[in-house]
Amino acid sequence: MKVAVLALLLAVLVATGVAVVYFGPGTRFSDEELRAFNFTPYPEPRDVGAFLLTDAAGGDFGPQRLRGRWSFMFFGFANCPDICPITMAVLGEAERVLVEAGDEPFQGILVTVDPERDTAPLLLEYVRTFSDDFVGVTGSVPDIFTFARSFHAGFSKELSQDSELGYTMNHSGRIAVVDPSGRHYGNISSPFDARRLATLYRALSTRIPARD
């Protein structure tokens, strides 16, 4: 009954264009209730193997960068015509909702699946279009492919006459959720909504608080 009531409440909020960030102090949600946010948690969070990539500012991006706070991570590319800018814009708006509410927001991350075109300066400019605090991540194609696979995210190159380089990229469309221990906690499926993402983040934070 509780799940049905929550699902009905969310449907009403979406239909009326109203959403909330809080469901009351200390509110905790079951896995089934979190599914109402298009979120699918794993039965047990999954450890991510060793990796070393590069952030768009030129620093190392290794396991430590995923620890201490919740991260919402998307695999995409700067030349993507649709799902990438839409997803990043929604993540940026969700971050603003949390900041305006006085909360410490999630870490927003875009991992490029097209490092041949997404140079570090271009990637940095792209992610900062959506938030000054978002992180762009790049590396070699094999390293990114291995990293993406550890999050069950795939990508491939597709020849295209409409592209300047003659190709575009096919890639997964989910947001990977990483907990403060750096583990893959689950995935958010589209369609994405900023205030629902902010509410989901608050719900997750009551489960595992961020760490210093």
Short mmCIF file of N, CA and C in Angstrom, two decimals, residues 20-180:
data_model
loop_
_atom_site.label_atom_id
_atom_site.label_comp_id
_atom_site.label_asym_id
_atom_site.label_seq_id
_atom_site.Cartn_x
_atom_site.Cartn_y
_atom_site.Cartn_z
N VAL A 20 8.92 17.95 -5.02
CA VAL A 20 9.51 18.31 -3.74
C VAL A 20 10.88 17.69 -3.63
N VAL A 21 11.72 18.29 -2.80
CA VAL A 21 13.04 17.75 -2.57
C VAL A 21 13.05 16.93 -1.29
N TYR A 22 12.20 17.24 -0.35
CA TYR A 22 12.16 16.54 0.93
C TYR A 22 10.84 15.81 1.09
N PHE A 23 10.86 14.62 1.70
CA PHE A 23 9.65 13.94 2.12
C PHE A 23 9.61 13.85 3.64
N GLY A 24 10.28 14.80 4.31
CA GLY A 24 10.29 14.83 5.76
C GLY A 24 11.62 14.37 6.30
N PRO A 25 12.01 14.86 7.49
CA PRO A 25 13.31 14.52 8.09
C PRO A 25 13.46 13.02 8.29
N GLY A 26 14.59 12.51 7.88
CA GLY A 26 14.90 11.11 8.14
C GLY A 26 14.09 10.12 7.34
N THR A 27 13.38 10.57 6.32
CA THR A 27 12.56 9.65 5.52
C THR A 27 13.46 8.63 4.83
N ARG A 28 13.06 7.38 4.92
CA ARG A 28 13.82 6.32 4.26
C ARG A 28 12.91 5.61 3.27
N PHE A 29 13.50 5.16 2.17
CA PHE A 29 12.72 4.52 1.11
C PHE A 29 13.24 3.11 0.87
N SER A 30 12.32 2.22 0.58
CA SER A 30 12.71 0.86 0.21
C SER A 30 13.18 0.85 -1.23
N ASP A 31 13.78 -0.26 -1.64
CA ASP A 31 14.21 -0.39 -3.04
C ASP A 31 13.02 -0.23 -3.98
N GLU A 32 11.89 -0.81 -3.61
CA GLU A 32 10.71 -0.73 -4.47
C GLU A 32 10.22 0.71 -4.58
N GLU A 33 10.27 1.45 -3.50
CA GLU A 33 9.84 2.85 -3.55
C GLU A 33 10.78 3.68 -4.42
N LEU A 34 12.07 3.38 -4.38
CA LEU A 34 13.03 4.12 -5.20
C LEU A 34 12.81 3.87 -6.68
N ARG A 35 12.21 2.75 -7.02
CA ARG A 35 11.94 2.46 -8.43
C ARG A 35 10.95 3.47 -9.03
N ALA A 36 10.17 4.13 -8.17
CA ALA A 36 9.24 5.14 -8.65
C ALA A 36 9.98 6.34 -9.24
N PHE A 37 11.27 6.45 -8.95
CA PHE A 37 12.10 7.52 -9.50
C PHE A 37 12.89 7.06 -10.73
N ASN A 38 12.46 5.94 -11.33
CA ASN A 38 13.18 5.32 -12.45
C ASN A 38 14.57 4.86 -12.04
N PHE A 39 14.73 4.56 -10.76
CA PHE A 39 16.02 4.11 -10.23
C PHE A 39 15.95 2.62 -9.93
N THR A 40 16.96 1.89 -10.40
CA THR A 40 17.05 0.47 -10.11
C THR A 40 18.34 0.20 -9.33
N PRO A 41 18.23 -0.05 -8.04
CA PRO A 41 19.43 -0.35 -7.25
C PRO A 41 19.84 -1.80 -7.42
N TYR A 42 21.11 -2.08 -7.25
CA TYR A 42 21.57 -3.46 -7.25
C TYR A 42 21.28 -4.08 -5.88
N PRO A 43 21.06 -5.38 -5.81
CA PRO A 43 20.85 -6.03 -4.51
C PRO A 43 22.01 -5.76 -3.56
N GLU A 44 23.22 -5.73 -4.11
CA GLU A 44 24.42 -5.35 -3.37
C GLU A 44 25.23 -4.41 -4.25
N PRO A 45 25.68 -3.26 -3.72
CA PRO A 45 26.50 -2.35 -4.53
C PRO A 45 27.72 -3.08 -5.10
N ARG A 46 28.10 -2.72 -6.30
CA ARG A 46 29.17 -3.44 -7.01
C ARG A 46 30.47 -2.65 -6.98
N ASP A 47 31.53 -3.32 -6.55
CA ASP A 47 32.85 -2.70 -6.55
C ASP A 47 33.30 -2.43 -7.98
N VAL A 48 34.00 -1.33 -8.16
CA VAL A 48 34.55 -0.96 -9.46
C VAL A 48 36.04 -1.28 -9.45
N GLY A 49 36.52 -1.90 -10.50
CA GLY A 49 37.93 -2.27 -10.56
C GLY A 49 38.84 -1.05 -10.61
N ALA A 50 40.13 -1.29 -10.51
CA ALA A 50 41.12 -0.22 -10.57
C ALA A 50 41.05 0.48 -11.93
N PHE A 51 41.22 1.79 -11.91
CA PHE A 51 41.21 2.56 -13.15
C PHE A 51 41.99 3.85 -12.94
N LEU A 52 42.49 4.41 -14.02
CA LEU A 52 43.15 5.71 -13.98
C LEU A 52 42.86 6.43 -15.29
N LEU A 53 41.99 7.42 -15.21
CA LEU A 53 41.65 8.25 -16.35
C LEU A 53 42.14 9.67 -16.07
N THR A 54 41.69 10.62 -16.87
CA THR A 54 42.13 12.01 -16.72
C THR A 54 40.91 12.92 -16.71
N ASP A 55 40.89 13.88 -15.78
CA ASP A 55 39.78 14.82 -15.82
C ASP A 55 40.08 15.92 -16.84
N ALA A 56 39.06 16.66 -17.22
CA ALA A 56 39.20 17.64 -18.29
C ALA A 56 40.11 18.80 -17.90
N ALA A 57 40.38 18.94 -16.59
CA ALA A 57 41.28 19.99 -16.13
C ALA A 57 42.74 19.53 -16.10
N GLY A 58 42.97 18.26 -16.48
CA GLY A 58 44.33 17.74 -16.56
C GLY A 58 44.77 16.93 -15.36
N GLY A 59 43.91 16.72 -14.39
CA GLY A 59 44.28 15.94 -13.21
C GLY A 59 43.95 14.46 -13.36
N ASP A 60 44.49 13.65 -12.46
CA ASP A 60 44.19 12.22 -12.46
C ASP A 60 42.76 12.00 -11.99
N PHE A 61 42.13 11.01 -12.59
CA PHE A 61 40.80 10.61 -12.17
C PHE A 61 40.84 9.12 -11.88
N GLY A 62 40.99 8.79 -10.59
CA GLY A 62 41.06 7.40 -10.17
C GLY A 62 39.98 7.11 -9.14
N PRO A 63 40.01 5.94 -8.51
CA PRO A 63 38.96 5.54 -7.57
C PRO A 63 38.68 6.54 -6.47
N GLN A 64 39.72 7.25 -6.00
CA GLN A 64 39.52 8.20 -4.92
C GLN A 64 38.56 9.32 -5.30
N ARG A 65 38.49 9.64 -6.58
CA ARG A 65 37.61 10.72 -7.03
C ARG A 65 36.12 10.33 -6.94
N LEU A 66 35.85 9.06 -6.71
CA LEU A 66 34.46 8.61 -6.58
C LEU A 66 34.08 8.35 -5.13
N ARG A 67 34.93 8.75 -4.21
CA ARG A 67 34.67 8.46 -2.80
C ARG A 67 34.38 9.75 -2.03
N GLY A 68 33.59 9.60 -0.99
CA GLY A 68 33.30 10.71 -0.11
C GLY A 68 31.97 11.40 -0.37
N ARG A 69 31.36 11.16 -1.53
CA ARG A 69 30.06 11.76 -1.83
C ARG A 69 29.37 10.93 -2.90
N TRP A 70 28.08 11.15 -3.06
CA TRP A 70 27.35 10.47 -4.13
C TRP A 70 27.70 11.10 -5.48
N SER A 71 27.79 10.26 -6.50
CA SER A 71 28.06 10.74 -7.86
C SER A 71 26.98 10.24 -8.80
N PHE A 72 26.56 11.12 -9.70
CA PHE A 72 25.68 10.75 -10.80
C PHE A 72 26.51 10.88 -12.07
N MET A 73 26.74 9.76 -12.75
CA MET A 73 27.70 9.71 -13.85
C MET A 73 27.02 9.27 -15.15
N PHE A 74 27.37 9.98 -16.22
CA PHE A 74 26.79 9.69 -17.53
C PHE A 74 27.91 9.48 -18.54
N PHE A 75 27.73 8.50 -19.41
CA PHE A 75 28.69 8.24 -20.48
C PHE A 75 28.12 8.83 -21.78
N GLY A 76 28.80 9.84 -22.33
CA GLY A 76 28.30 10.50 -23.53
C GLY A 76 29.41 11.24 -24.23
N PHE A 77 29.05 12.23 -25.06
CA PHE A 77 30.08 12.96 -25.80
C PHE A 77 29.56 14.34 -26.20
N ALA A 78 30.49 15.27 -26.41
CA ALA A 78 30.14 16.67 -26.60
C ALA A 78 29.37 16.92 -27.89
N ASN A 79 29.60 16.12 -28.92
CA ASN A 79 28.92 16.31 -30.20
C ASN A 79 27.58 15.60 -30.29
N CYS A 80 27.17 14.98 -29.21
CA CYS A 80 25.89 14.27 -29.17
C CYS A 80 24.76 15.27 -29.42
N PRO A 81 23.84 14.96 -30.34
CA PRO A 81 22.81 15.93 -30.70
C PRO A 81 21.59 15.96 -29.80
N ASP A 82 21.41 14.94 -28.97
CA ASP A 82 20.14 14.89 -28.24
C ASP A 82 20.24 14.44 -26.79
N ILE A 83 20.43 13.14 -26.55
CA ILE A 83 20.31 12.63 -25.19
C ILE A 83 21.37 13.20 -24.24
N CYS A 84 22.58 13.46 -24.73
CA CYS A 84 23.64 13.96 -23.85
C CYS A 84 23.35 15.37 -23.34
N PRO A 85 23.09 16.35 -24.22
CA PRO A 85 22.80 17.69 -23.70
C PRO A 85 21.54 17.73 -22.85
N ILE A 86 20.55 16.91 -23.19
CA ILE A 86 19.32 16.88 -22.39
C ILE A 86 19.62 16.34 -21.00
N THR A 87 20.35 15.22 -20.95
CA THR A 87 20.67 14.61 -19.66
C THR A 87 21.53 15.52 -18.80
N MET A 88 22.55 16.12 -19.41
CA MET A 88 23.44 17.00 -18.64
C MET A 88 22.71 18.24 -18.15
N ALA A 89 21.79 18.75 -18.96
CA ALA A 89 21.01 19.92 -18.54
C ALA A 89 20.11 19.57 -17.35
N VAL A 90 19.52 18.39 -17.38
CA VAL A 90 18.67 17.96 -16.26
C VAL A 90 19.50 17.77 -15.00
N LEU A 91 20.69 17.18 -15.15
CA LEU A 91 21.58 17.02 -13.99
C LEU A 91 21.98 18.38 -13.43
N GLY A 92 22.26 19.33 -14.31
CA GLY A 92 22.62 20.67 -13.87
C GLY A 92 21.49 21.34 -13.11
N GLU A 93 20.28 21.16 -13.59
CA GLU A 93 19.12 21.75 -12.91
C GLU A 93 18.87 21.07 -11.57
N ALA A 94 19.06 19.74 -11.51
CA ALA A 94 18.91 19.02 -10.25
C ALA A 94 19.92 19.52 -9.22
N GLU A 95 21.14 19.77 -9.66
CA GLU A 95 22.16 20.31 -8.77
C GLU A 95 21.72 21.67 -8.23
N ARG A 96 21.18 22.53 -9.07
CA ARG A 96 20.74 23.86 -8.64
C ARG A 96 19.59 23.76 -7.63
N VAL A 97 18.67 22.80 -7.86
CA VAL A 97 17.57 22.59 -6.92
C VAL A 97 18.11 22.28 -5.53
N LEU A 98 19.12 21.41 -5.47
CA LEU A 98 19.70 21.02 -4.19
C LEU A 98 20.45 22.18 -3.54
N VAL A 99 21.22 22.90 -4.32
CA VAL A 99 21.98 24.03 -3.79
C VAL A 99 21.03 25.09 -3.23
N GLU A 100 19.97 25.38 -3.96
CA GLU A 100 19.01 26.38 -3.51
C GLU A 100 18.29 25.93 -2.24
N ALA A 101 18.21 24.62 -2.03
CA ALA A 101 17.59 24.08 -0.81
C ALA A 101 18.59 24.01 0.34
N GLY A 102 19.85 24.40 0.08
CA GLY A 102 20.87 24.39 1.12
C GLY A 102 21.56 23.05 1.30
N ASP A 103 21.43 22.16 0.32
CA ASP A 103 22.05 20.83 0.41
C ASP A 103 23.39 20.79 -0.32
N GLU A 104 24.26 19.90 0.14
CA GLU A 104 25.47 19.58 -0.60
C GLU A 104 25.05 18.67 -1.75
N PRO A 105 25.27 19.04 -3.00
CA PRO A 105 24.74 18.25 -4.11
C PRO A 105 25.63 17.04 -4.44
N PHE A 106 25.14 16.23 -5.35
CA PHE A 106 25.91 15.11 -5.88
C PHE A 106 27.05 15.63 -6.75
N GLN A 107 28.00 14.75 -7.05
CA GLN A 107 29.05 15.06 -8.01
C GLN A 107 28.58 14.63 -9.40
N GLY A 108 28.45 15.59 -10.31
CA GLY A 108 28.03 15.29 -11.67
C GLY A 108 29.24 14.99 -12.55
N ILE A 109 29.20 13.88 -13.25
CA ILE A 109 30.35 13.44 -14.06
C ILE A 109 29.88 13.06 -15.46
N LEU A 110 30.61 13.56 -16.45
CA LEU A 110 30.42 13.10 -17.83
C LEU A 110 31.70 12.42 -18.27
N VAL A 111 31.61 11.14 -18.59
CA VAL A 111 32.75 10.40 -19.14
C VAL A 111 32.58 10.35 -20.65
N THR A 112 33.52 10.92 -21.39
CA THR A 112 33.38 10.94 -22.83
C THR A 112 33.58 9.54 -23.42
N VAL A 113 32.75 9.21 -24.39
CA VAL A 113 32.93 7.96 -25.13
C VAL A 113 33.55 8.26 -26.50
N ASP A 114 33.96 9.52 -26.68
CA ASP A 114 34.53 9.96 -27.96
C ASP A 114 35.79 10.80 -27.71
N PRO A 115 36.81 10.20 -27.09
CA PRO A 115 38.00 10.98 -26.75
C PRO A 115 38.77 11.49 -27.97
N GLU A 116 38.52 10.91 -29.14
CA GLU A 116 39.21 11.38 -30.35
C GLU A 116 38.79 12.81 -30.69
N ARG A 117 37.53 13.14 -30.44
CA ARG A 117 37.05 14.49 -30.72
C ARG A 117 36.95 15.35 -29.46
N ASP A 118 36.64 14.71 -28.34
CA ASP A 118 36.48 15.46 -27.09
C ASP A 118 37.84 15.70 -26.43
N THR A 119 38.53 16.72 -26.92
CA THR A 119 39.78 17.11 -26.27
C THR A 119 39.48 17.63 -24.87
N ALA A 120 40.49 17.68 -24.03
CA ALA A 120 40.28 18.14 -22.66
C ALA A 120 39.69 19.55 -22.60
N PRO A 121 40.22 20.53 -23.36
CA PRO A 121 39.63 21.87 -23.30
C PRO A 121 38.17 21.89 -23.77
N LEU A 122 37.86 21.15 -24.83
CA LEU A 122 36.50 21.12 -25.33
C LEU A 122 35.57 20.46 -24.30
N LEU A 123 36.04 19.37 -23.69
CA LEU A 123 35.22 18.66 -22.71
C LEU A 123 34.98 19.52 -21.48
N LEU A 124 36.01 20.25 -21.06
CA LEU A 124 35.87 21.13 -19.90
C LEU A 124 34.84 22.23 -20.18
N GLU A 125 34.93 22.82 -21.34
CA GLU A 125 33.97 23.86 -21.72
C GLU A 125 32.55 23.29 -21.78
N TYR A 126 32.43 22.07 -22.29
CA TYR A 126 31.12 21.45 -22.44
C TYR A 126 30.47 21.20 -21.08
N VAL A 127 31.18 20.56 -20.15
CA VAL A 127 30.55 20.23 -18.86
C VAL A 127 30.23 21.50 -18.07
N ARG A 128 31.06 22.53 -18.22
CA ARG A 128 30.81 23.77 -17.48
C ARG A 128 29.66 24.58 -18.07
N THR A 129 29.21 24.17 -19.24
CA THR A 129 27.98 24.76 -19.78
C THR A 129 26.80 24.42 -18.87
N PHE A 130 26.88 23.28 -18.20
CA PHE A 130 25.78 22.80 -17.38
C PHE A 130 26.01 23.06 -15.89
N SER A 131 27.25 23.05 -15.45
CA SER A 131 27.58 23.37 -14.06
C SER A 131 29.08 23.61 -13.95
N ASP A 132 29.44 24.63 -13.20
CA ASP A 132 30.86 24.92 -12.98
C ASP A 132 31.55 23.83 -12.18
N ASP A 133 30.75 23.00 -11.50
CA ASP A 133 31.33 21.96 -10.64
C ASP A 133 31.30 20.57 -11.27
N PHE A 134 30.72 20.43 -12.43
CA PHE A 134 30.69 19.11 -13.06
C PHE A 134 32.09 18.73 -13.55
N VAL A 135 32.32 17.42 -13.58
CA VAL A 135 33.64 16.88 -13.95
C VAL A 135 33.54 16.19 -15.30
N GLY A 136 34.43 16.54 -16.20
CA GLY A 136 34.56 15.83 -17.47
C GLY A 136 35.72 14.86 -17.37
N VAL A 137 35.53 13.67 -17.89
CA VAL A 137 36.56 12.63 -17.78
C VAL A 137 36.89 12.08 -19.16
N THR A 138 38.18 11.92 -19.42
CA THR A 138 38.63 11.38 -20.70
C THR A 138 39.77 10.39 -20.46
N GLY A 139 40.31 9.86 -21.54
CA GLY A 139 41.39 8.89 -21.46
C GLY A 139 41.52 8.20 -22.81
N SER A 140 42.29 7.13 -22.85
CA SER A 140 42.39 6.38 -24.10
C SER A 140 41.10 5.59 -24.33
N VAL A 141 40.84 5.25 -25.58
CA VAL A 141 39.64 4.49 -25.90
C VAL A 141 39.59 3.17 -25.13
N PRO A 142 40.68 2.38 -25.09
CA PRO A 142 40.63 1.12 -24.33
C PRO A 142 40.36 1.33 -22.84
N ASP A 143 40.97 2.37 -22.25
CA ASP A 143 40.76 2.61 -20.82
C ASP A 143 39.33 3.03 -20.53
N ILE A 144 38.78 3.89 -21.39
CA ILE A 144 37.40 4.31 -21.19
C ILE A 144 36.44 3.15 -21.40
N PHE A 145 36.72 2.32 -22.40
CA PHE A 145 35.87 1.17 -22.66
C PHE A 145 35.84 0.23 -21.45
N THR A 146 37.01 -0.01 -20.85
CA THR A 146 37.08 -0.88 -19.68
C THR A 146 36.33 -0.27 -18.51
N PHE A 147 36.52 1.03 -18.32
CA PHE A 147 35.83 1.73 -17.23
C PHE A 147 34.32 1.69 -17.44
N ALA A 148 33.87 1.96 -18.64
CA ALA A 148 32.43 1.94 -18.94
C ALA A 148 31.85 0.55 -18.71
N ARG A 149 32.59 -0.46 -19.11
CA ARG A 149 32.10 -1.83 -18.96
C ARG A 149 31.93 -2.18 -17.48
N SER A 150 32.78 -1.61 -16.60
CA SER A 150 32.64 -1.88 -15.17
C SER A 150 31.35 -1.29 -14.62
N PHE A 151 30.74 -0.35 -15.35
CA PHE A 151 29.46 0.21 -14.97
C PHE A 151 28.33 -0.30 -15.88
N HIS A 152 28.63 -1.35 -16.62
CA HIS A 152 27.65 -1.95 -17.53
C HIS A 152 27.13 -0.93 -18.53
N ALA A 153 28.01 -0.04 -18.95
CA ALA A 153 27.68 0.96 -19.97
C ALA A 153 28.48 0.64 -21.22
N GLY A 154 27.83 0.61 -22.36
CA GLY A 154 28.52 0.30 -23.61
C GLY A 154 28.52 1.46 -24.57
N PHE A 155 29.43 1.42 -25.51
CA PHE A 155 29.43 2.42 -26.58
C PHE A 155 30.14 1.85 -27.79
N SER A 156 29.82 2.42 -28.95
CA SER A 156 30.44 1.96 -30.19
C SER A 156 30.42 3.09 -31.20
N LYS A 157 31.33 3.02 -32.15
CA LYS A 157 31.42 4.02 -33.21
C LYS A 157 30.57 3.57 -34.39
N GLU A 158 29.84 4.53 -34.97
CA GLU A 158 28.99 4.22 -36.12
C GLU A 158 29.32 5.21 -37.24
N LEU A 159 29.58 4.69 -38.42
CA LEU A 159 29.88 5.56 -39.56
C LEU A 159 28.67 6.42 -39.89
N SER A 160 28.94 7.69 -40.19
CA SER A 160 27.85 8.62 -40.49
C SER A 160 28.34 9.69 -41.46
N GLN A 161 27.66 9.86 -42.56
CA GLN A 161 28.02 10.89 -43.53
C GLN A 161 27.67 12.29 -43.04
N ASP A 162 26.84 12.37 -42.00
CA ASP A 162 26.43 13.67 -41.48
C ASP A 162 27.44 14.26 -40.51
N SER A 163 28.46 13.49 -40.14
CA SER A 163 29.45 13.95 -39.18
C SER A 163 30.70 14.44 -39.89
N GLU A 164 31.36 15.46 -39.33
CA GLU A 164 32.59 15.99 -39.94
C GLU A 164 33.68 14.93 -40.00
N LEU A 165 33.75 14.07 -38.99
CA LEU A 165 34.76 13.02 -38.97
C LEU A 165 34.24 11.71 -39.56
N GLY A 166 33.02 11.75 -40.05
CA GLY A 166 32.49 10.57 -40.71
C GLY A 166 31.93 9.52 -39.77
N TYR A 167 31.73 9.86 -38.48
CA TYR A 167 31.17 8.88 -37.56
C TYR A 167 30.43 9.58 -36.43
N THR A 168 29.57 8.82 -35.78
CA THR A 168 28.94 9.26 -34.55
C THR A 168 29.12 8.14 -33.52
N MET A 169 28.61 8.34 -32.30
CA MET A 169 28.80 7.35 -31.25
C MET A 169 27.45 6.86 -30.74
N ASN A 170 27.31 5.54 -30.66
CA ASN A 170 26.18 4.94 -29.97
C ASN A 170 26.61 4.66 -28.53
N HIS A 171 25.74 4.92 -27.58
CA HIS A 171 26.14 4.72 -26.18
C HIS A 171 24.92 4.50 -25.30
N SER A 172 25.17 4.01 -24.09
CA SER A 172 24.11 3.77 -23.12
C SER A 172 23.48 5.09 -22.71
N GLY A 173 22.20 5.03 -22.31
CA GLY A 173 21.49 6.25 -21.96
C GLY A 173 21.10 6.34 -20.50
N ARG A 174 21.72 5.53 -19.63
CA ARG A 174 21.37 5.56 -18.21
C ARG A 174 22.37 6.41 -17.43
N ILE A 175 21.94 6.89 -16.29
CA ILE A 175 22.83 7.56 -15.35
C ILE A 175 23.26 6.54 -14.31
N ALA A 176 24.57 6.36 -14.16
CA ALA A 176 25.09 5.45 -13.15
C ALA A 176 25.19 6.18 -11.82
N VAL A 177 24.71 5.55 -10.77
CA VAL A 177 24.76 6.12 -9.43
C VAL A 177 25.89 5.45 -8.66
N VAL A 178 26.79 6.27 -8.12
CA VAL A 178 27.95 5.77 -7.39
C VAL A 178 27.84 6.25 -5.95
N ASP A 179 27.96 5.34 -5.00
CA ASP A 179 27.80 5.71 -3.60
C ASP A 179 29.10 6.29 -3.02
N PRO A 180 29.07 6.83 -1.80
CA PRO A 180 30.27 7.48 -1.24
C PRO A 180 31.46 6.56 -1.01
#
